[in-house]
Amino acid sequence: MNVRRITVLISGAGSNLQALIDARDRGDLQVEIIHVISNHAAAFGLERARKAGIASSVLEHATYPERADYDRKLAELIAEADPDLVILAGFMRIVGPAVLRRFAGKLINLHPSLLPLHRGINTYERAISSGDTEHGASVHFVTADLDAGPVISQVRIPVEPQDVPATLAARLSPREHQLLVATVELFSHCSVQCQHGVITLNGKVLDQPLVLKSNGAF
Ligand code: GRF
């Protein structure tokens, strides 16, 4: 089934959420953004959702001492709106088994590195200190291992000799937005499945991540 209804999980600024909203408003993305969930009440992305008329919820992890309780609550909250696809867009929590089980094959994450390089945090610093000549962002299916699920799509940018983490992040950000929009768009017009670690696009195995071109398409 092609994706029509998406839920977006955020923790902060929500610039990627905004990119999805803008693409939807331009008519470039044929999906309904049905729910935004944040684990921080102060996340600016909640304001973006409100302005766009999108239902939003806050589920503060700090109020759940047990990780498994938070995970179960989160699974229930996501399920209430019955999304076809759940997007972790700057959601800075590891999702646990209750969410993974309930939304298997429907959970994707945006990560600012060329996976499998630099899983986890501080990816810009690590790309520069490793002497990488390229950096980028990846969209992958979420599995139990952090940032290790099958990669659907990537965008690559050069690392310049004078780059510091902030300049690299600033250059990647607009490309990352395009990557997320193009990937969600793909889900809206193709069947993108992930079974036993293998991704198929309309039934055809994807053996390499799709790479975003400079025109914002794959
Ligand atoms: C993005 O860089 C994303 O790759 C990372 O967190 C950041 C979120 O930015 N996981 P925003 O909240 O969408 O502005």
Coordinates of C-alpha atoms and ligand atoms in Angstrom, one line a residue:
M1 CA 0.0 0.0 0.0
N2 CA 1.3 3.4 -0.8
V3 CA 1.7 5.9 2.1
R4 CA -1.0 8.5 2.6
R5 CA -1.0 9.3 6.3
I6 CA 2.2 10.1 8.1
T7 CA 3.1 10.8 11.7
V8 CA 6.3 12.8 12.5
L9 CA 8.2 12.4 15.8
I10 CA 10.4 15.3 16.8
S11 CA 12.5 16.6 19.7
G12 CA 13.5 20.1 18.8
A13 CA 13.6 22.7 16.0
G14 CA 11.5 20.7 13.6
S15 CA 13.1 22.1 10.4
N16 CA 12.6 18.7 8.7
L17 CA 9.0 18.7 9.8
Q18 CA 8.7 22.2 8.2
A19 CA 10.2 20.9 5.0
L20 CA 7.5 18.2 4.8
I21 CA 4.8 20.8 5.6
D22 CA 6.1 23.1 2.9
A23 CA 6.3 20.3 0.3
R24 CA 2.8 19.3 1.1
D25 CA 1.6 22.9 0.8
R26 CA 3.3 23.3 -2.6
G27 CA 1.6 20.1 -3.7
D28 CA 4.9 18.3 -4.1
L29 CA 4.0 15.7 -1.5
Q30 CA 0.7 13.9 -1.7
V31 CA 0.5 12.9 2.0
E32 CA -1.5 14.0 5.0
I33 CA 0.6 14.9 8.1
I34 CA -1.8 13.6 10.6
H35 CA 0.1 13.8 13.9
V36 CA 3.3 15.3 15.3
I37 CA 4.6 13.9 18.6
S38 CA 7.4 15.4 20.6
N39 CA 9.2 14.1 23.7
H40 CA 9.8 17.7 24.8
A41 CA 7.1 20.2 25.5
A42 CA 9.4 23.1 24.5
A43 CA 10.2 21.8 21.0
F44 CA 9.8 24.5 18.5
G45 CA 8.5 22.0 16.0
L46 CA 5.3 21.9 18.0
E47 CA 4.7 25.5 17.1
R48 CA 5.3 24.7 13.5
A49 CA 2.6 21.9 13.7
R50 CA 0.2 24.2 15.4
K51 CA 0.6 26.9 12.7
A52 CA 0.1 24.3 10.0
G53 CA -3.1 23.0 11.7
I54 CA -1.6 19.6 12.5
A55 CA -2.6 17.7 15.6
S56 CA 0.3 17.4 18.0
S57 CA 1.0 15.6 21.3
V58 CA 3.7 15.8 23.9
L59 CA 5.0 12.6 25.6
E60 CA 7.8 13.6 27.9
H61 CA 10.1 10.7 28.5
A62 CA 11.3 12.4 31.7
T63 CA 8.0 11.5 33.4
Y64 CA 8.5 7.8 32.7
P65 CA 11.3 6.3 34.9
E66 CA 10.9 3.0 33.1
R67 CA 12.0 3.0 29.5
A68 CA 9.5 0.2 28.6
D69 CA 6.6 2.2 30.0
Y70 CA 7.4 5.2 27.9
D71 CA 7.8 2.9 24.9
R72 CA 4.4 1.3 25.4
K73 CA 2.7 4.7 25.8
L74 CA 4.5 6.0 22.7
A75 CA 3.3 3.0 20.7
E76 CA -0.3 3.6 21.8
L77 CA -0.1 7.3 21.1
I78 CA 1.2 6.7 17.6
A79 CA -1.4 4.0 16.9
E80 CA -4.3 6.3 17.8
A81 CA -4.0 8.2 14.6
D82 CA -3.4 5.1 12.5
P83 CA -0.5 6.3 10.3
D84 CA 0.9 4.4 7.3
L85 CA 4.4 5.7 8.0
V86 CA 6.1 7.0 11.1
I87 CA 9.0 9.4 10.6
L88 CA 11.7 10.0 13.2
A89 CA 12.9 13.5 12.2
G90 CA 15.2 14.7 14.8
F91 CA 13.6 12.5 17.5
M92 CA 16.4 12.1 20.0
R93 CA 15.2 9.0 21.7
I94 CA 15.9 5.4 21.0
V95 CA 12.6 3.7 20.3
G96 CA 12.1 0.4 22.1
P97 CA 10.5 -3.0 21.3
A98 CA 6.9 -2.0 21.8
V99 CA 7.1 0.6 19.1
L100 CA 9.4 -1.5 16.8
R101 CA 7.0 -4.5 17.0
R102 CA 3.8 -2.5 16.4
F103 CA 5.2 -0.5 13.5
A104 CA 7.6 -2.9 11.9
G105 CA 8.3 -1.8 8.4
K106 CA 6.6 1.5 8.9
L107 CA 9.3 3.4 10.9
I108 CA 12.0 5.4 9.2
N109 CA 14.7 7.7 10.7
L110 CA 16.6 10.6 9.3
H111 CA 20.3 10.5 10.4
P112 CA 22.9 13.1 9.6
S113 CA 25.7 10.8 8.2
L114 CA 26.5 8.5 5.4
L115 CA 25.5 5.4 7.2
P116 CA 27.0 3.0 8.1
L117 CA 29.5 5.7 9.0
H118 CA 29.0 7.7 12.2
R119 CA 26.0 6.1 13.9
G120 CA 24.9 8.0 17.0
I121 CA 25.5 11.6 17.8
N122 CA 28.1 14.3 16.9
T123 CA 28.3 13.1 13.3
Y124 CA 29.7 16.4 11.9
E125 CA 32.5 16.5 14.4
R126 CA 33.3 12.8 13.7
A127 CA 33.2 13.2 9.9
I128 CA 35.7 16.1 10.1
S129 CA 38.0 14.5 12.7
S130 CA 38.1 11.3 10.6
G131 CA 39.2 13.2 7.6
D132 CA 36.2 12.2 5.5
T133 CA 36.0 13.9 2.2
E134 CA 32.2 13.5 2.0
H135 CA 29.5 13.7 4.6
G136 CA 25.7 13.5 4.2
A137 CA 22.4 12.2 5.5
S138 CA 20.6 8.9 5.3
V139 CA 17.0 7.7 5.7
H140 CA 16.8 4.2 7.0
F141 CA 14.3 1.7 8.3
V142 CA 14.4 1.6 12.1
T143 CA 15.5 -1.6 13.8
A144 CA 16.6 -2.5 17.3
D145 CA 20.2 -1.4 16.6
L146 CA 20.8 2.3 16.7
D147 CA 21.1 3.8 13.2
A148 CA 21.8 0.4 11.8
G149 CA 18.6 -0.5 9.9
P150 CA 18.6 -0.9 6.1
V151 CA 19.3 2.4 4.3
I152 CA 16.7 3.6 1.8
S153 CA 18.3 6.9 0.6
Q154 CA 21.2 9.2 1.0
V155 CA 22.4 12.6 0.1
R156 CA 26.2 13.3 -0.2
I157 CA 28.0 16.7 0.2
P158 CA 31.7 17.4 0.1
V159 CA 33.6 18.2 3.3
E160 CA 35.6 21.4 2.6
P161 CA 39.1 21.8 4.2
Q162 CA 37.9 24.8 6.2
D163 CA 34.8 23.1 7.5
V164 CA 33.9 23.1 11.2
P165 CA 30.9 21.2 12.5
A166 CA 28.6 24.2 12.3
T167 CA 29.4 25.0 8.6
L168 CA 29.1 21.4 7.6
A169 CA 25.7 21.2 9.4
A170 CA 24.5 24.4 7.8
R171 CA 25.4 23.2 4.3
L172 CA 23.9 19.8 4.9
S173 CA 20.6 21.0 6.4
P174 CA 18.8 22.1 3.1
R175 CA 19.9 18.9 1.3
E176 CA 18.8 16.8 4.3
H177 CA 15.3 18.5 4.0
Q178 CA 15.2 17.6 0.3
L179 CA 16.2 14.1 1.1
L180 CA 13.5 13.6 3.6
V181 CA 10.8 15.1 1.3
A182 CA 12.0 13.0 -1.7
T183 CA 12.0 9.8 0.4
V184 CA 8.5 10.4 1.8
E185 CA 7.4 11.2 -1.7
L186 CA 8.8 7.8 -2.8
F187 CA 6.7 6.1 -0.2
S188 CA 3.7 7.9 -1.4
H189 CA 3.9 6.7 -5.0
C190 CA 5.8 3.4 -4.7
S191 CA 5.5 0.4 -2.5
V192 CA 8.7 0.5 -0.3
Q193 CA 8.9 -2.6 1.8
C194 CA 11.5 -3.9 4.2
Q195 CA 11.5 -7.6 5.1
H196 CA 14.3 -9.5 6.8
G197 CA 16.6 -6.6 6.2
V198 CA 15.9 -6.4 2.5
I199 CA 14.3 -3.3 0.9
T200 CA 12.1 -3.7 -2.1
L201 CA 10.8 -0.9 -4.3
N202 CA 7.7 -2.0 -6.2
G203 CA 8.8 -5.6 -5.6
K204 CA 12.4 -5.0 -6.9
V205 CA 15.3 -5.4 -4.5
L206 CA 17.1 -2.2 -3.7
D207 CA 20.7 -3.2 -3.3
Q208 CA 22.2 0.3 -2.9
P209 CA 20.6 3.3 -1.2
L210 CA 19.1 5.8 -3.6
V211 CA 21.2 8.9 -4.0
L212 CA 19.6 12.3 -4.2
K213 CA 20.7 14.3 -7.2
S214 CA 21.3 18.0 -7.2
N215 CA 17.8 18.7 -8.5
G216 CA 16.3 17.1 -5.4
A217 CA 15.2 13.9 -7.1
F218 CA 16.6 10.3 -7.1
Ligands
GRF1 C1 18.6 16.7 11.8 O1 19.9 17.0 11.5 C2 18.5 15.2 11.8 O2 19.3 14.6 10.9 C3 18.9 14.8 13.2 O3 18.4 15.8 14.0 C4 18.3 17.0 13.3 C5 16.9 17.5 13.5 O4 16.7 18.8 13.0 N1 18.5 13.5 13.5 P1 15.2 19.4 13.0 O5 14.6 19.2 14.4 O6 14.4 18.7 12.0 O7 15.4 20.8 12.7

